Amino acid sequence: MPFCKQCGNKLEENSKFCTECGTITESNTIVQSAQPINQELVAPPIQEVAVTPIQEQVVIPIQEPVASPVYAPVGQEYARPALAKPKKSASTKVLISVLAAIVTVIALAGVIMFTPIALGLKNKINATVQSPAKYYKSIEKQNKEVTIKQLGNAYDKYLAATKSDKTSAMELDIKLNASEEFLESIYLPTSLTSIELQTYSAYSMKDGFMGEYSLHFNDEKFVDVSAYFDIANKTLIASIPQLTDKYMYADMTDIFEEMMTDVDFSSFDKIKELDITSEELEKLLTRYTDILVESASDVKREKNVELEVGESTGKFTKITSILTEKDALKLLKSVLKEAKTDKTLMKFASLADVSEDDYKDAIDEALDSLEQTDTDLSSDEMLKIEVYVDSKGTIVGRNISFDDEYDAFNLGYYVLKSDKKLDVSLFGDFAGNGAEVTTSAVIKNEKYTGDLDVKVYDDYGFEETLTINYKDFQTIIKNDTKFVNGIFEIDLEDFDIEDSSIKLECSENDNKQNAKFIYVYEDEDALSLEISYGVVEGKKIEIPDFDKEDAYDLMDEDDMYDLGYELDIDAFLEPLEDIIYDYEDYFGFNLEEGFGQDEYTGVDTTIPVEDSYLYEYTKEDLIGEWYLPDTGEYFVFNSDGTAYLYADQSKDPLNCYIGTFEAYAPAYDAEYNMIPGLDIFLYFYETYDAGVDGGYKSMNFELLPNETGFEFMNFETYETFKIEKIY
């Protein structure tokens, strides 16, 4: 049997092409004696596939016909005529040398400039001469190489980070801004328009952790906090200079021992000692993806299949592969057999303290179990995989589906891209419940502008779509870090919120990612949240050296009492005096005196601290009958926990609510001036009034005593009502 001189593949008798690499065989160049001696051989035309607008047409020039070599009839000897050999002149030699140089340069330029054409030609030849199964396998292998290489590079970065003694550090800033107009529109004071938190955190496997934090109000610093964690001594240390000049600390040893009892920290050391290179990892992934691809058996190929995604259409080669239960069993056996001798997997198994012998025994046991699997496995379709391939052999879409009488799912993606247009569709459906993400963008200067639609639905008919408009979106890489630029916006009118939208502005600045979320109302920035973060050069972590006798132990009750005695809260809050005053006035609350004048009802509910008798109310004090003069309603609270709400003092049993109640005295501490009185929770489960809407009603009130009597305050509306106790 003949063999291909290019790749060594076995050839069928009289085959014209090698089915593995596409090389033309010698048997195809032999001319039978009956053929005319000077018959011309013309290269067969290569079919072109037009893709609009995703793929541009690639036209491959066909060389002029070349005269075939002349062979003598079989069994005869061809007499070659004697020809005179002309002499070459010096000028001829120079001309030949120049022409050879020109041809060489053109050939090299062609290889560099027309590599995509070469890829397209190779793919077309493979699609023509290879069987559907072999073509599918070659396509999968070609496309996986890039992904596996990217994973290998990421793994290299991970290894470098874990083995480095350098300090890793990051800066994170968060700032909330509100315009005065927006604050006024929601009836809030305008004295506080911005709050900002600035942070720096650093970590070292050797030294520990440190964090520096500062809180700002209206762009003025309010407080600084420094925190450290000493790994060697398992101690948390903190410093707040605006409160005290002494350190605060907590010994975390007992807490760590309690939380980490079941954690084997030796595993982390084993990971560092695995000594698996990125090359080994890439070979590992290649081996098992090859096994997966080689398992494809029932493969079909369709040419010039039209695919429409968003605003783009194109014609592609569609490959369909069917996986049966028998195929799945065969695939699993192949994976286990390969894994049994896989040294890289054995290294990973060592993380779980599995010896090489135990590892192999476990695989042998699994293989024995598979051998005993029912041999009557179905050959019906279990899983269908559809792959769409462009003219260069690049996979532009996949669709994986499973469907039987009990369940079904469908997962996939399509990506159609040209120099000026991008259309993408991602979808997933599980028994009628799913989601779909689609985008259509115009590309200009490597930036994308378009719409992103996110649709969710279920099998009950629910469907909702969120549309995100984006402009000048792009990703850039600086110092091995990926950043995002662009503007994204959601119009809230789709959710019945008029004149409003949410905008996200992303940008890179000084190796930091900036993201600004903006609530836009009537074309003005009403509210914004700015976030900036980035990896920075880490400062050396220096754990403070302090005398514990001159510091506060956060785990010691006496030390906490001493700290509270030392603190000067008035001096600490002085920078926020104006803000606190405005919010006290707005909510009718005083930090020193409790609730005061209510802005909306005009009712004075101030309770002097010295009148301690007012704070001794219990549930028993509520038992009895109460009258609300403003509404005419009449409450009755009984000792058995039942309650009645009558429409008036007539206490008509056919015009009332019946239910239960609970009452609690709020916790009161003279230092914090909590509200005195009773919290009352009522739940009426029945009504005898046909004119009252609904038979269920819940009410939550605060019973407030004052100098003139009592009042009810509704928890939800903060409305107050005068109430009188009848008995």
GROMACS .gro file of N, CA and C in nm, residues 43-106:
model
  192
   43ALA      N    1  -0.538   2.353  -1.287
   43ALA     CA    2  -0.573   2.340  -1.145
   43ALA      C    3  -0.723   2.356  -1.127
   44PRO      N    4  -0.785   2.267  -1.052
   44PRO     CA    5  -0.930   2.278  -1.031
   44PRO      C    6  -0.965   2.407  -0.959
   45PRO      N    7  -1.074   2.471  -1.001
   45PRO     CA    8  -1.113   2.599  -0.936
   45PRO      C    9  -1.150   2.574  -0.791
   46ILE      N   10  -1.114   2.670  -0.704
   46ILE     CA   11  -1.146   2.662  -0.560
   46ILE      C   12  -1.269   2.748  -0.533
   47GLN      N   13  -1.368   2.686  -0.473
   47GLN     CA   14  -1.494   2.757  -0.448
   47GLN      C   15  -1.473   2.864  -0.343
   48GLU      N   16  -1.527   2.983  -0.365
   48GLU     CA   17  -1.516   3.092  -0.270
   48GLU      C   18  -1.649   3.110  -0.198
   49VAL      N   19  -1.640   3.147  -0.068
   49VAL     CA   20  -1.760   3.170   0.012
   49VAL      C   21  -1.763   3.317   0.049
   50ALA      N   22  -1.869   3.385   0.014
   50ALA     CA   23  -1.881   3.527   0.045
   50ALA      C   24  -1.948   3.544   0.180
   51VAL      N   25  -1.888   3.626   0.268
   51VAL     CA   26  -1.945   3.655   0.400
   51VAL      C   27  -1.964   3.804   0.410
   52THR      N   28  -2.085   3.848   0.434
   52THR     CA   29  -2.115   3.990   0.437
   52THR      C   30  -2.187   4.024   0.566
   53PRO      N   31  -2.145   4.128   0.644
   53PRO     CA   32  -2.020   4.201   0.624
   53PRO      C   33  -1.906   4.142   0.702
   54ILE      N   34  -1.924   4.021   0.759
   54ILE     CA   35  -1.826   3.969   0.854
   54ILE      C   36  -1.695   3.931   0.787
   55GLN      N   37  -1.701   3.856   0.682
   55GLN     CA   38  -1.577   3.811   0.617
   55GLN      C   39  -1.569   3.873   0.476
   56GLU      N   40  -1.454   3.927   0.443
   56GLU     CA   41  -1.433   3.978   0.308
   56GLU      C   42  -1.396   3.863   0.216
   57GLN      N   43  -1.436   3.876   0.088
   57GLN     CA   44  -1.404   3.770  -0.007
   57GLN      C   45  -1.253   3.764  -0.027
   58VAL      N   46  -1.204   3.644  -0.033
   58VAL     CA   47  -1.062   3.622  -0.060
   58VAL      C   48  -1.050   3.555  -0.196
   59VAL      N   49  -0.993   3.625  -0.291
   59VAL     CA   50  -0.980   3.570  -0.427
   59VAL      C   51  -0.837   3.525  -0.445
   60ILE      N   52  -0.820   3.399  -0.474
   60ILE     CA   53  -0.686   3.341  -0.489
   60ILE      C   54  -0.657   3.326  -0.638
   61PRO      N   55  -0.556   3.397  -0.684
   61PRO     CA   56  -0.524   3.390  -0.828
   61PRO      C   57  -0.482   3.249  -0.867
   62ILE      N   58  -0.531   3.204  -0.981
   62ILE     CA   59  -0.498   3.072  -1.034
   62ILE      C   60  -0.388   3.088  -1.139
   63GLN      N   61  -0.283   3.011  -1.126
   63GLN     CA   62  -0.173   3.022  -1.221
   63GLN      C   63  -0.216   2.975  -1.360
   64GLU      N   64  -0.143   3.024  -1.460
   64GLU     CA   65  -0.166   2.981  -1.597
   64GLU      C   66  -0.141   2.831  -1.607
   65PRO      N   67  -0.213   2.762  -1.697
   65PRO     CA   68  -0.192   2.617  -1.713
   65PRO      C   69  -0.047   2.587  -1.745
   66VAL      N   70   0.001   2.478  -1.686
   66VAL     CA   71   0.139   2.435  -1.708
   66VAL      C   72   0.138   2.304  -1.787
   67ALA      N   73   0.223   2.297  -1.882
   67ALA     CA   74   0.229   2.176  -1.964
   67ALA      C   75   0.269   2.058  -1.879
   68SER      N   76   0.201   1.945  -1.902
   68SER     CA   77   0.231   1.824  -1.826
   68SER      C   78   0.359   1.760  -1.875
   69PRO      N   79   0.428   1.690  -1.787
   69PRO     CA   80   0.546   1.616  -1.832
   69PRO      C   81   0.506   1.503  -1.925
   70VAL      N   82   0.594   1.465  -2.015
   70VAL     CA   83   0.564   1.363  -2.115
   70VAL      C   84   0.625   1.232  -2.072
   71TYR      N   85   0.544   1.126  -2.077
   71TYR     CA   86   0.590   0.992  -2.039
   71TYR      C   87   0.572   0.899  -2.159
   72ALA      N   88   0.660   0.801  -2.168
   72ALA     CA   89   0.650   0.701  -2.275
   72ALA      C   90   0.541   0.603  -2.240
   73PRO      N   91   0.481   0.540  -2.339
   73PRO     CA   92   0.382   0.435  -2.310
   73PRO      C   93   0.447   0.329  -2.226
   74VAL      N   94   0.360   0.264  -2.143
   74VAL     CA   95   0.409   0.161  -2.053
   74VAL      C   96   0.479   0.051  -2.131
   75GLY      N   97   0.598   0.011  -2.085
   75GLY     CA   98   0.674  -0.098  -2.147
   75GLY      C   99   0.765  -0.052  -2.257
   76GLN      N  100   0.761   0.081  -2.295
   76GLN     CA  101   0.847   0.130  -2.400
   76GLN      C  102   0.945   0.232  -2.344
   77GLU      N  103   1.050   0.249  -2.416
   77GLU     CA  104   1.152   0.343  -2.373
   77GLU      C  105   1.143   0.466  -2.460
   78TYR      N  106   1.143   0.579  -2.395
   78TYR     CA  107   1.130   0.705  -2.470
   78TYR      C  108   1.268   0.755  -2.508
   79ALA      N  109   1.284   0.783  -2.637
   79ALA     CA  110   1.414   0.830  -2.687
   79ALA      C  111   1.420   0.980  -2.677
   80ARG      N  112   1.508   1.032  -2.589
   80ARG     CA  113   1.519   1.177  -2.571
   80ARG      C  114   1.611   1.234  -2.680
   81PRO      N  115   1.566   1.332  -2.758
   81PRO     CA  116   1.651   1.391  -2.862
   81PRO      C  117   1.767   1.467  -2.800
   82ALA      N  118   1.879   1.463  -2.867
   82ALA     CA  119   1.996   1.536  -2.819
   82ALA      C  120   1.983   1.683  -2.851
   83LEU      N  121   2.008   1.767  -2.750
   83LEU     CA  122   1.995   1.912  -2.768
   83LEU      C  123   2.129   1.977  -2.741
   84ALA      N  124   2.156   2.080  -2.815
   84ALA     CA  125   2.280   2.154  -2.796
   84ALA      C  126   2.269   2.240  -2.672
   85LYS      N  127   2.372   2.241  -2.586
   85LYS     CA  128   2.369   2.318  -2.462
   85LYS      C  129   2.429   2.455  -2.487
   86PRO      N  130   2.346   2.559  -2.483
   86PRO     CA  131   2.397   2.693  -2.512
   86PRO      C  132   2.486   2.744  -2.400
   87LYS      N  133   2.579   2.829  -2.434
   87LYS     CA  134   2.666   2.890  -2.334
   87LYS      C  135   2.599   3.014  -2.275
   88LYS      N  136   2.616   3.031  -2.139
   88LYS     CA  137   2.559   3.148  -2.071
   88LYS      C  138   2.660   3.261  -2.071
   89SER      N  139   2.614   3.379  -2.110
   89SER     CA  140   2.702   3.495  -2.105
   89SER      C  141   2.704   3.551  -1.964
   90ALA      N  142   2.797   3.642  -1.935
   90ALA     CA  143   2.809   3.705  -1.802
   90ALA      C  144   2.685   3.785  -1.770
   91SER      N  145   2.631   3.857  -1.871
   91SER     CA  146   2.511   3.938  -1.847
   91SER      C  147   2.393   3.850  -1.813
   92THR      N  148   2.388   3.731  -1.875
   92THR     CA  149   2.278   3.639  -1.845
   92THR      C  150   2.284   3.593  -1.700
   93LYS      N  151   2.406   3.561  -1.651
   93LYS     CA  152   2.421   3.519  -1.512
   93LYS      C  153   2.376   3.627  -1.416
   94VAL      N  154   2.414   3.753  -1.446
   94VAL     CA  155   2.374   3.864  -1.359
   94VAL      C  156   2.222   3.878  -1.358
   95LEU      N  157   2.161   3.868  -1.478
   95LEU     CA  158   2.016   3.882  -1.488
   95LEU      C  159   1.946   3.774  -1.408
   96ILE      N  160   1.997   3.649  -1.418
   96ILE     CA  161   1.935   3.538  -1.343
   96ILE      C  162   1.946   3.562  -1.193
   97SER      N  163   2.062   3.613  -1.148
   97SER     CA  164   2.082   3.641  -1.006
   97SER      C  165   1.986   3.748  -0.957
   98VAL      N  166   1.969   3.854  -1.037
   98VAL     CA  167   1.877   3.962  -0.999
   98VAL      C  168   1.734   3.911  -0.991
   99LEU      N  169   1.694   3.834  -1.093
   99LEU     CA  170   1.559   3.779  -1.094
   99LEU      C  171   1.536   3.688  -0.974
  100ALA      N  172   1.636   3.607  -0.938
  100ALA     CA  173   1.623   3.517  -0.823
  100ALA      C  174   1.604   3.596  -0.695
  101ALA      N  175   1.678   3.707  -0.682
  101ALA     CA  176   1.664   3.790  -0.562
  101ALA      C  177   1.526   3.853  -0.554
  102ILE      N  178   1.477   3.901  -0.671
  102ILE     CA  179   1.344   3.963  -0.673
  102ILE      C  180   1.237   3.862  -0.635
  103VAL      N  181   1.247   3.742  -0.693
  103VAL     CA  182   1.149   3.638  -0.663
  103VAL      C  183   1.152   3.602  -0.515
  104THR      N  184   1.274   3.595  -0.456
  104THR     CA  185   1.286   3.562  -0.314
  104THR      C  186   1.218   3.667  -0.228
  105VAL      N  187   1.243   3.797  -0.258
  105VAL     CA  188   1.182   3.906  -0.182
  105VAL      C  189   1.031   3.902  -0.193
  106ILE      N  190   0.982   3.882  -0.317
  106ILE     CA  191   0.837   3.876  -0.337
  106ILE      C  192   0.776   3.760  -0.260
   0.00000   0.00000   0.00000
